[in-house]
Short mmCIF file of C-alpha atoms in Angstrom, two decimals:
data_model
loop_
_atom_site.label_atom_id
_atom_site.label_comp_id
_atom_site.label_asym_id
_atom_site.label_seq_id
_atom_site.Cartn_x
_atom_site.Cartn_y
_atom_site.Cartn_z
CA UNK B 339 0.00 0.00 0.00
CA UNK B 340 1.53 3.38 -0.98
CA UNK B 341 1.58 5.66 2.02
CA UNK B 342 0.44 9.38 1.80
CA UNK B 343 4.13 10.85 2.89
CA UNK B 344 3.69 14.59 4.58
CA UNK B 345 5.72 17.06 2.42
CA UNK B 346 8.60 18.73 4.29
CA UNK B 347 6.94 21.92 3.51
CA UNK B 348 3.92 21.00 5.94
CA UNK B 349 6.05 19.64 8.72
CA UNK B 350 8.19 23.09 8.53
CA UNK B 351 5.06 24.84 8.50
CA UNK B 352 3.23 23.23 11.18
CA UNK B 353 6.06 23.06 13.44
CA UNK B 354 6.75 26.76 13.11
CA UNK B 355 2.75 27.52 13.97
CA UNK B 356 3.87 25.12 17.35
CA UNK B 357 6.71 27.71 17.67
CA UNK B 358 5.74 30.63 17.34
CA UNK B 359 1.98 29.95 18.80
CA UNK B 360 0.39 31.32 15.34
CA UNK B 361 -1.73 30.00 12.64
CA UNK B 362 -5.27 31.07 11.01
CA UNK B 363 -8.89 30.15 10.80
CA UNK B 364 -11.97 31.31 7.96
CA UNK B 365 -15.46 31.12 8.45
CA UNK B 366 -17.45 29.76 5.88
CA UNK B 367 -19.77 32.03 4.68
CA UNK B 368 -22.56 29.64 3.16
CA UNK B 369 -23.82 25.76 2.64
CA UNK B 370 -20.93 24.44 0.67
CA UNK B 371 -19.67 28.08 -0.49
CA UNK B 372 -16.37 30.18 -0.40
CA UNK B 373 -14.60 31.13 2.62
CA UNK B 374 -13.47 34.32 3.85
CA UNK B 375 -11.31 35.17 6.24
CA UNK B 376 -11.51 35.53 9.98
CA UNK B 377 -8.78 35.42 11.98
CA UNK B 378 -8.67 35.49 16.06
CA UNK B 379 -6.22 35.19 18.33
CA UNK B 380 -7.88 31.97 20.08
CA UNK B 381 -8.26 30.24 16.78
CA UNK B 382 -5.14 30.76 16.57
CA UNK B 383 -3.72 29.23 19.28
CA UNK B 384 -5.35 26.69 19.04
CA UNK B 385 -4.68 25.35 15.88
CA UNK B 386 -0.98 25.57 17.39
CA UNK B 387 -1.89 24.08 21.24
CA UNK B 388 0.76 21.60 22.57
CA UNK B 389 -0.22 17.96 23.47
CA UNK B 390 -0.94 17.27 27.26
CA UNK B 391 1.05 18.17 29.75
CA UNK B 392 2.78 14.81 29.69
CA UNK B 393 2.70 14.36 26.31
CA UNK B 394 0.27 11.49 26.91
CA UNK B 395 -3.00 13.31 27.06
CA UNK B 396 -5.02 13.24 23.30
CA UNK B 397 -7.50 16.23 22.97
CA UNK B 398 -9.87 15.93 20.97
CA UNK B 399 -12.81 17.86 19.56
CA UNK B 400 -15.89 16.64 18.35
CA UNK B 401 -18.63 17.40 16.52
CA UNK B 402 -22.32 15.96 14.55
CA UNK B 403 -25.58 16.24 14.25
CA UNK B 404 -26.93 16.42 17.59
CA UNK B 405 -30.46 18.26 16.71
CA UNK B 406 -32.54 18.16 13.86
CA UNK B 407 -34.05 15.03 12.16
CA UNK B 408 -30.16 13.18 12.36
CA UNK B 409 -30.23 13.40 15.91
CA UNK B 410 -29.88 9.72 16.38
CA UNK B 411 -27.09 9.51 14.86
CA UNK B 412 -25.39 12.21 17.51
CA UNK B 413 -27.16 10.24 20.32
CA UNK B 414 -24.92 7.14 18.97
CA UNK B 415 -22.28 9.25 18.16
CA UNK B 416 -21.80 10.78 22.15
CA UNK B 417 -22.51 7.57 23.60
CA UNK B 418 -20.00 5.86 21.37
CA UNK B 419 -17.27 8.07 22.21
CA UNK B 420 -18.12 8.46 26.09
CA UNK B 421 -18.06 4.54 26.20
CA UNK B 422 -14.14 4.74 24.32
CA UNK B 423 -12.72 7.53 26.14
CA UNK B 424 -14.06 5.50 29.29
CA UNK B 425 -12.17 2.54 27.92
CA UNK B 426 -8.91 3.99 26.70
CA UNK B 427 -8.51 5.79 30.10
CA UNK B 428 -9.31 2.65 32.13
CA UNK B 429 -6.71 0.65 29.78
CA UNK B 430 -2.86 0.00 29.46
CA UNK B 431 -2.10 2.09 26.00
CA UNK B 432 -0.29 4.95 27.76
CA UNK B 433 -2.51 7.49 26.47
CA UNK B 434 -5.18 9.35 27.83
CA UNK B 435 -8.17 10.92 25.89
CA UNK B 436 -9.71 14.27 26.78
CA UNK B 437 -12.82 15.42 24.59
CA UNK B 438 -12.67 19.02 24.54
CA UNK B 439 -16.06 21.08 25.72
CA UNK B 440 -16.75 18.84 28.79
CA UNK B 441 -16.55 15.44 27.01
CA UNK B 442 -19.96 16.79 24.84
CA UNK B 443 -20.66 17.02 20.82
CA UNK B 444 -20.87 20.32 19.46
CA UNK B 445 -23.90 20.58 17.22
CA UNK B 446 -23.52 21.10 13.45
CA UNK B 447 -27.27 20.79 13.11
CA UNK B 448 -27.03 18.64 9.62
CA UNK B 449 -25.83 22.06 8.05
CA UNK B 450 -22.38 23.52 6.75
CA UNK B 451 -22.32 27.01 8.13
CA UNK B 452 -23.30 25.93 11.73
CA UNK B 453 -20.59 23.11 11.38
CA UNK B 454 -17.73 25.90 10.25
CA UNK B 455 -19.26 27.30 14.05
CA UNK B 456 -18.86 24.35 15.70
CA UNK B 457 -15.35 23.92 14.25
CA UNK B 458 -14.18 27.48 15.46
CA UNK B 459 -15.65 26.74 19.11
CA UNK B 460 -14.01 23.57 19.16
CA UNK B 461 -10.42 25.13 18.12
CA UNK B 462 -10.31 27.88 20.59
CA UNK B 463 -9.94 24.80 22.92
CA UNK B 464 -6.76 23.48 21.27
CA UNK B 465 -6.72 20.05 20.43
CA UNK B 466 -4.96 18.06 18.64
CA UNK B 467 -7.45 16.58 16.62
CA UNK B 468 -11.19 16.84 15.50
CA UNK B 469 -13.57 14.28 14.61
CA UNK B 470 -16.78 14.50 12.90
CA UNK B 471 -18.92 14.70 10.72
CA UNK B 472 -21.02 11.91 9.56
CA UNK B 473 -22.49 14.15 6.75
CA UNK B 474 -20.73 15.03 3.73
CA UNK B 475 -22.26 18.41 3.21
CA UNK B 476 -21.14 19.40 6.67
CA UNK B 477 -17.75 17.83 6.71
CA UNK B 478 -16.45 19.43 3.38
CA UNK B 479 -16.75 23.27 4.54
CA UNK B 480 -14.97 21.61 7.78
CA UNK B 481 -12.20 20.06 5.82
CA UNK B 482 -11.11 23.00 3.56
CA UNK B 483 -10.68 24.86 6.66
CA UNK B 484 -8.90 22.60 9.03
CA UNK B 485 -6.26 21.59 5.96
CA UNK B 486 -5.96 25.61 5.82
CA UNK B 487 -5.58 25.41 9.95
CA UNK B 488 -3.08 22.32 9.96
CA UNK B 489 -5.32 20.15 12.17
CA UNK B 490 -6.31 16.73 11.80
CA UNK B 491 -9.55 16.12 10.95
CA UNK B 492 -10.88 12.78 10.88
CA UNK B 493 -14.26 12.13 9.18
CA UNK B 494 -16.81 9.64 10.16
CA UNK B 495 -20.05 8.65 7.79
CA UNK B 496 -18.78 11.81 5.15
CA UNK B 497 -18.31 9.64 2.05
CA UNK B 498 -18.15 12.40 -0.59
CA UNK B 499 -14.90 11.23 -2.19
CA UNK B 500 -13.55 15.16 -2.28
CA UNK B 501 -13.40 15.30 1.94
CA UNK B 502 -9.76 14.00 1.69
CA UNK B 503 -8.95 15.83 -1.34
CA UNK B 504 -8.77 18.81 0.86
CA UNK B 505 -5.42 18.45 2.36
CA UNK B 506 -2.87 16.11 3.86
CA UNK B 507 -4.29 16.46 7.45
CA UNK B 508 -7.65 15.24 6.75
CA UNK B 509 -8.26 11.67 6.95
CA UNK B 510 -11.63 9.40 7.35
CA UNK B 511 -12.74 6.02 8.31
CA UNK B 512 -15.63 5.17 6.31
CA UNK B 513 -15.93 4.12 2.41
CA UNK B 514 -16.25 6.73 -0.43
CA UNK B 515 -19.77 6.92 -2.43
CA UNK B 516 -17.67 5.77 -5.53
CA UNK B 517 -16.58 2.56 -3.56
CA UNK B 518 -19.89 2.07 -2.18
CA UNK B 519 -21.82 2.45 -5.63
CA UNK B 520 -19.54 -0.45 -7.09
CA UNK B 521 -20.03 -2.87 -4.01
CA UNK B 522 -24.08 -2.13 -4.72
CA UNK B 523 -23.82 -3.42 -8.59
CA UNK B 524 -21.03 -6.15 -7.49
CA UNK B 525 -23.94 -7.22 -4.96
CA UNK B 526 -26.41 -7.09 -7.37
CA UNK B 527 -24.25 -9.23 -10.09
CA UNK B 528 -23.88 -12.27 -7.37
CA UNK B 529 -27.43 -12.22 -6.98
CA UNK B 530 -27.79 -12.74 -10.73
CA UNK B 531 -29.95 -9.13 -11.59
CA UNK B 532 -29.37 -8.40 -15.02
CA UNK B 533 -32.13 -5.35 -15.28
CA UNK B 534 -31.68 -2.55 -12.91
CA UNK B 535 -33.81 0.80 -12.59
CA UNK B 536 -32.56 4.02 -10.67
CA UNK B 537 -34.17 6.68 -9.01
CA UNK B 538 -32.16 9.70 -7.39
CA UNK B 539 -31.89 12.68 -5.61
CA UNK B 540 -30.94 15.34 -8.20
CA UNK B 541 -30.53 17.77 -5.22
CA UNK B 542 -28.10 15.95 -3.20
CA UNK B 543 -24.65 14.90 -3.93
CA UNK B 544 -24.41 11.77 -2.13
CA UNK B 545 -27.27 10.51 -4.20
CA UNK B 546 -25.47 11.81 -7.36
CA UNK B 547 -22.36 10.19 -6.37
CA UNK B 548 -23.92 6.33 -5.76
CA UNK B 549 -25.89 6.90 -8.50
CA UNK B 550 -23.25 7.52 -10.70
CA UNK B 551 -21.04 4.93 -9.19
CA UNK B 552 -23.36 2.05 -9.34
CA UNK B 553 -24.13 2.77 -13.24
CA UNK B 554 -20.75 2.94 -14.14
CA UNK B 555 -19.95 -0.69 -12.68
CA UNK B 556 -23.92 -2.11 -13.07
CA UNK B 557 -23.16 -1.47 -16.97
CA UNK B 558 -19.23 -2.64 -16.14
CA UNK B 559 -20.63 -5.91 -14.95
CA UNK B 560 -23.03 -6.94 -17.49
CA UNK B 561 -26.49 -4.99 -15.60
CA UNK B 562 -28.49 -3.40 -18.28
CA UNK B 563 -29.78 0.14 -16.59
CA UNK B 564 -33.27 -0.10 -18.11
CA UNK B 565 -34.48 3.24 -16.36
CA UNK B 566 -33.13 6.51 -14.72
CA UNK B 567 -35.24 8.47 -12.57
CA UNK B 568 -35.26 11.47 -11.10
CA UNK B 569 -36.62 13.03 -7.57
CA UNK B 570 -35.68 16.02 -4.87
CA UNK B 571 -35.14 15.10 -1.53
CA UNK B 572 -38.07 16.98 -0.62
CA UNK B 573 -40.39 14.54 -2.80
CA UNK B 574 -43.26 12.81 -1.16
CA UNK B 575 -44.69 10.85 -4.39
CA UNK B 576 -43.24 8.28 -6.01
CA UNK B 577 -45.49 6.68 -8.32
CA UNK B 578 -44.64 8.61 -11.30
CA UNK B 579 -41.00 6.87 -11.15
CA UNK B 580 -42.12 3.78 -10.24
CA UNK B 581 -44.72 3.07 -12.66
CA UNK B 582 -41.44 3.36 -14.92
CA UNK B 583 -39.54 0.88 -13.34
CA UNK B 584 -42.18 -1.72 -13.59
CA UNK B 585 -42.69 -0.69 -17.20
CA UNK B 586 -39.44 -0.89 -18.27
CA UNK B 587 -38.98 -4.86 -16.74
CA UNK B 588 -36.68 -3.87 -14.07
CA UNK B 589 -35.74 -6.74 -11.72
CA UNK B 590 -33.52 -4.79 -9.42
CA UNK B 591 -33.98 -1.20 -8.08
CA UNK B 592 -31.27 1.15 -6.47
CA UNK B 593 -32.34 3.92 -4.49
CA UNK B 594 -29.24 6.03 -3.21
CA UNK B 595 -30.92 8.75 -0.42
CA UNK B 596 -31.18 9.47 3.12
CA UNK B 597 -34.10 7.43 5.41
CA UNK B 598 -36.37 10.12 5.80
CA UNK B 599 -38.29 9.49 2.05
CA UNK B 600 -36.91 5.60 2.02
CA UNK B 601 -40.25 4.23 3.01
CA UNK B 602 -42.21 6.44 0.79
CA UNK B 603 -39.99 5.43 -2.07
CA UNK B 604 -39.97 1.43 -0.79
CA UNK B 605 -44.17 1.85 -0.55
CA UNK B 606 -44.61 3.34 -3.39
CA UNK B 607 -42.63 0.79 -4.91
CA UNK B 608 -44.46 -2.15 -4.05
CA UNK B 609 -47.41 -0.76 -4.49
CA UNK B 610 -46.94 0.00 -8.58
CA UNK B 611 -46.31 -3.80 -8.87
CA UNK B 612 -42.79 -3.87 -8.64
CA UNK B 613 -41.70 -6.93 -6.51
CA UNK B 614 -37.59 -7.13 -6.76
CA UNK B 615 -35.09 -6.01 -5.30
CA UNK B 616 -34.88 -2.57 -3.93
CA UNK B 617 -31.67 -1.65 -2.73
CA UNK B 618 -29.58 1.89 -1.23
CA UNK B 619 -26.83 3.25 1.03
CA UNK B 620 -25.49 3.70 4.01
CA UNK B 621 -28.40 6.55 4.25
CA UNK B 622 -30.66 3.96 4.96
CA UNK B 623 -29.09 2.87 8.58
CA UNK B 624 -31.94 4.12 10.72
CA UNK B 625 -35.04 3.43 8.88
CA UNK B 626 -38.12 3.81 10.30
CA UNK B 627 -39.96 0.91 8.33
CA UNK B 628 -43.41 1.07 11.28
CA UNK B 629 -46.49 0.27 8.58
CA UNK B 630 -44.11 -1.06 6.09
CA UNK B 631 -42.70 -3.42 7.53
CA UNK B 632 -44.27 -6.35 4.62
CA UNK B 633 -43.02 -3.59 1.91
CA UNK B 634 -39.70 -4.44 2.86
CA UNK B 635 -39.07 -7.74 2.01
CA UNK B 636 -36.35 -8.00 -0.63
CA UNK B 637 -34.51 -4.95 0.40
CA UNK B 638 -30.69 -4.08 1.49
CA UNK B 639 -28.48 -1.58 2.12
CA UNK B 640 -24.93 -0.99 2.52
CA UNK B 641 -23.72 0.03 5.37
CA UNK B 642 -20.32 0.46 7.14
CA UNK B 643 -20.68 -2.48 9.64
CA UNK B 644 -23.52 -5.11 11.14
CA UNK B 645 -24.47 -4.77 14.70
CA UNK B 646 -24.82 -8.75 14.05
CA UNK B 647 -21.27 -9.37 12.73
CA UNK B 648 -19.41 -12.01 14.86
CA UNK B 649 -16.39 -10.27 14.44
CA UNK B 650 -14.60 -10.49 18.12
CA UNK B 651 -14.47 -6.01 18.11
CA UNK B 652 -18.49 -5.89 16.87
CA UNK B 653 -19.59 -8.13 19.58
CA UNK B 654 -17.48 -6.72 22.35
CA UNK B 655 -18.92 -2.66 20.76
CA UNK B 656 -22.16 -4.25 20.76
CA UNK B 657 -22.77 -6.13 24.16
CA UNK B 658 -21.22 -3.09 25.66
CA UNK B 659 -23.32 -0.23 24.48
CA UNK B 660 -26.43 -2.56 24.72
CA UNK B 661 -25.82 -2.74 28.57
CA UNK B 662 -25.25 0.84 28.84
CA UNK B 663 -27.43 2.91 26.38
CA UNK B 664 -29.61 -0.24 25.12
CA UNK B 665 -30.19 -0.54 20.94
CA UNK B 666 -32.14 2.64 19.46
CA UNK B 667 -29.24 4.66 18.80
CA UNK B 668 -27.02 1.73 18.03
CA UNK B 669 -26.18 2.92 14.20
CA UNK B 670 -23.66 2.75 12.13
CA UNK B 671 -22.79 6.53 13.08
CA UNK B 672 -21.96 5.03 16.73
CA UNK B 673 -19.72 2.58 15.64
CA UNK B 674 -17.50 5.10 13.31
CA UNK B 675 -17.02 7.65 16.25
CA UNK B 676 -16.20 4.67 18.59
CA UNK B 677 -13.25 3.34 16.27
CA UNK B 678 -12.10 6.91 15.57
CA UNK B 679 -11.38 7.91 18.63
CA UNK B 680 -9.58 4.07 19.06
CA UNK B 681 -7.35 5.23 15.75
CA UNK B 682 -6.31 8.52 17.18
CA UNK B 683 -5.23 6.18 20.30
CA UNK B 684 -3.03 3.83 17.41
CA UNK B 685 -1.82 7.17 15.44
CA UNK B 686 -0.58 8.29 18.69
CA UNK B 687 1.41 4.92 20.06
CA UNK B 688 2.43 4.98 15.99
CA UNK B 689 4.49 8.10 16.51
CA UNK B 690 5.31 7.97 19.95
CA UNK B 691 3.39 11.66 20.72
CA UNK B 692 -0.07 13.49 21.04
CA UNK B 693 0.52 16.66 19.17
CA UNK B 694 -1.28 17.31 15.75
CA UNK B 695 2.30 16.46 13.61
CA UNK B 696 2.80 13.33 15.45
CA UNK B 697 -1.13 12.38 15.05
CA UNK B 698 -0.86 12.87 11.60
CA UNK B 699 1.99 11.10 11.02
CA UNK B 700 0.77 8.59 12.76
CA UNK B 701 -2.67 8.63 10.98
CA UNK B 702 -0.63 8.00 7.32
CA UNK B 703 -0.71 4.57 5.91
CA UNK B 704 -2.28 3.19 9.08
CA UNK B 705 -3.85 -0.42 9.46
CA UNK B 706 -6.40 -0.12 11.93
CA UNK B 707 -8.75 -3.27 13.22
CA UNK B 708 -12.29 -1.95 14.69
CA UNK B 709 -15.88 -2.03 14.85
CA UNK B 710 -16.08 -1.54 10.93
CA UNK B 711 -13.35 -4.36 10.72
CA UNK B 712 -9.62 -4.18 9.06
CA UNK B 713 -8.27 -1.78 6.66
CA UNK B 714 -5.54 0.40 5.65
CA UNK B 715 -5.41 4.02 4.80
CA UNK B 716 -4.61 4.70 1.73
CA UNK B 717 -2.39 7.66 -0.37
CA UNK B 718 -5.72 9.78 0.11
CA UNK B 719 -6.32 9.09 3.78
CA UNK B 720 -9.22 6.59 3.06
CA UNK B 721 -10.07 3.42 4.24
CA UNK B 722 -9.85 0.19 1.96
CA UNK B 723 -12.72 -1.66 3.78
CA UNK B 724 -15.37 -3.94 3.24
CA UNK B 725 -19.39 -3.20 3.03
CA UNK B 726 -21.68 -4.65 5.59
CA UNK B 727 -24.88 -5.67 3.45
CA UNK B 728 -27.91 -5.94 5.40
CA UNK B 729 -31.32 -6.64 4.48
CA UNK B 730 -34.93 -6.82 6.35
CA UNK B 731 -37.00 -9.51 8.16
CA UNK B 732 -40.37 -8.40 9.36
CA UNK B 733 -39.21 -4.68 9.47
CA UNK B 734 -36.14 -5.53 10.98
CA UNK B 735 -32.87 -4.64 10.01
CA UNK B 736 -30.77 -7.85 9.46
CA UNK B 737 -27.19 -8.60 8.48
CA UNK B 738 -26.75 -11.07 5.44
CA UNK B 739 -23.46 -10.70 4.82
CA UNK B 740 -20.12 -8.68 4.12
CA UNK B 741 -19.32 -7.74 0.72
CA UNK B 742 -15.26 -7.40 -0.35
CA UNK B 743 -14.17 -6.41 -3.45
CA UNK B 744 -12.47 -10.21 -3.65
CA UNK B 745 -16.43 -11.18 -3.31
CA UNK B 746 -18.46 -12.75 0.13
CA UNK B 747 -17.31 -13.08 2.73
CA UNK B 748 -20.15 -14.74 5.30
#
């Protein structure tokens, strides 16, 4: 695996910022716009803080979707990383973690200029890293800026494949949406579909990007895409779209958006006729499927582990946050913030120190084994992982097995 090396230039620079206690910060001025910007003298600092005071002490800032329809998944997210820093401080690494702003979340509300807010609060309390978000729309605003600032940030659920793009210091542990598009048609191929329909969110870019993804290696694999649909995220009704994919013979249909409209789109579904496969992303974790529950039959999504895997790391993350918070925010946005602040732990026994430099260094290349199972990091700072595919019994979500590119692995 080729490791992403750190240019001399950055260490220079980033050691200098240590120095001399200086650096900058830029608040985004709009959703996924330009920045301009705004520099402070605690901003500053912070982006230059020193490590603990015995160079053993991680601090870490975090932040997600805490209020606001996603709020599950920052219920997961703060139980998840009270139950690791409880861990990692009770355990025999030699580190300590301390989670900036009293151990809590900042909220980034699901949108991109209160997550550039949540960033600057979170650097005036100089850590050495931040984690979060599990939205791509959030985290890229996020990104741009910390590269600019020299910190670490390390994504969790963002799979918009331009998050690591930004810079050298950002890194992630989930799968890209191209990745995740090709496991969908690759899953679709061993189950022998040869017609496939798709209906997307032409206002979102994570349904752009699976969409894209999955035609590009459907048609790569021998899938004819019989139908292309389109829809907002704000849509409702369905039946327009899939009338079509009944009348155009589809036996497979792939449905890249968040849960919110998933049942509409699964109902609607089944009710024009159509009786194979539906299928979508990791947007799905979190369904609410109450009064559908016989409409989902014959469904799956991907998704970034199974809360059913009997990998040793899922059961021991699983029976342990079933004791203590019990199962209704146990999502796949849980899991991710509980391994990240684990590979901040490694990047840190990796390089021998807490500070951002040594983090990152330590970050670069990594093989990690967690919750969402073993990968590397690659010259981009992504993950080369596997996809949890998980399907539905009575309503229920239900793992059926894990997808690798070198094909099933049960």
């Amino acid at each position: 695996m080729k490791k992403r090396l750190l240019p001399v230039t950055f260490i220079t620079a980033i050691t200098a910022a240590f120095l001399a206690g200086c650096g900058s910060s830029a608040q985004q001025t709009a959703a996924g716009g330009s920045t301009a910007a705004a520099s402070s003298t605690s901003s500053q600092e912070a982006a230059s803080a020193p490590e603990g005071e015995d160079g053993k002490t991680i601090k870490i800032g975090v932040y997600g979707p805490v209020t606001g329809g996603s709020a599950v998944y920052g219920e997961g997210a703060q139980n998840a990383i009270a139950m690791a820093v409880e861990e990692i401080n009770n355990g025999d690494s030699g580190y300590k973690v301390e989670i900036v702003n009293g151990g809590k979340i900042v909220d980034d509300g699901g949108d991109a200029k209160q997550a550039i807010n949540a960033y600057n609060s979170l650097m005036k309390e100089g850590p050495s890293a931040i984690v979060g978000s599990f939205f791509s729309s959030v985290t890229l605003p996020v990104a741009e800026q910390a590269s600019k600032d020299n910190m670490l940030l390390l994504a969790t659920g963002a799979t918009n494949k331009d998050v690591t793009l930004k810079g050298s210091t950002i890194f992630r542990n989930c799968f890209i949406d191209p990745y995740q598009g090709k496991m969908a048609a690759q899953f679709a191929k061993e189950k022998g579909w040869t017609k496939a329909a798709v209906i997307y969110a032409k206002d979102d870019d994570y349904s752009n990007g699976l969409k894209d993804a999955f035609i590009e290696n459907a048609e790569a694999n021998g899938i004819e895409v019989v139908y292309v649909g389109e829809c907002t995220t704000k849509d409702t009704d369905f039946s327009s779209q899939t009338s079509q994919v009944v009348a155009k013979g589809a036996d497979f249909l792939f449905y890249p958006a968040f849960l919110d409209t998933v049942p509409l789109l699964v109902g609607a579904a089944r009710d024009a006729g159509f009786d194979g496969a539906v299928m979508g992303g990791d947007g799905w974790d979190g369904t609410n499927t109450a009064g559908f529950e016989d409409k989902f039959e014959n469904c799956y999504f991907t998704n970034h582990y199974s809360s059913e895997d009997t990998a040793p790391a899922v059961i021991n993350f699983v029976s342990k946050y079933t004791e203590k918070y019990g199962t209704e925010s146990l999502n796949a946005c849980a899991a991710l913030y509980y391994d990240a602040i684990y590979m901040l732990v490694e990047a840190a026994k990796n390089s021998g120190a807490s500070d951002t430099v040594s983090l990152v260094n330590g970050m670069t290349g990594m093989t990690f084994t967690g919750v969402g199972g073993t990968f590397t990091m690659d010259e981009n700072g992504d993950p080369e992982k596997s996809v949890a595919i998980n399907t539905f019994e009575g309503g229920k979500v239900k793992w059926l097995m894990t997808l690798s590119p070198e094909g099933t692995k049960e």
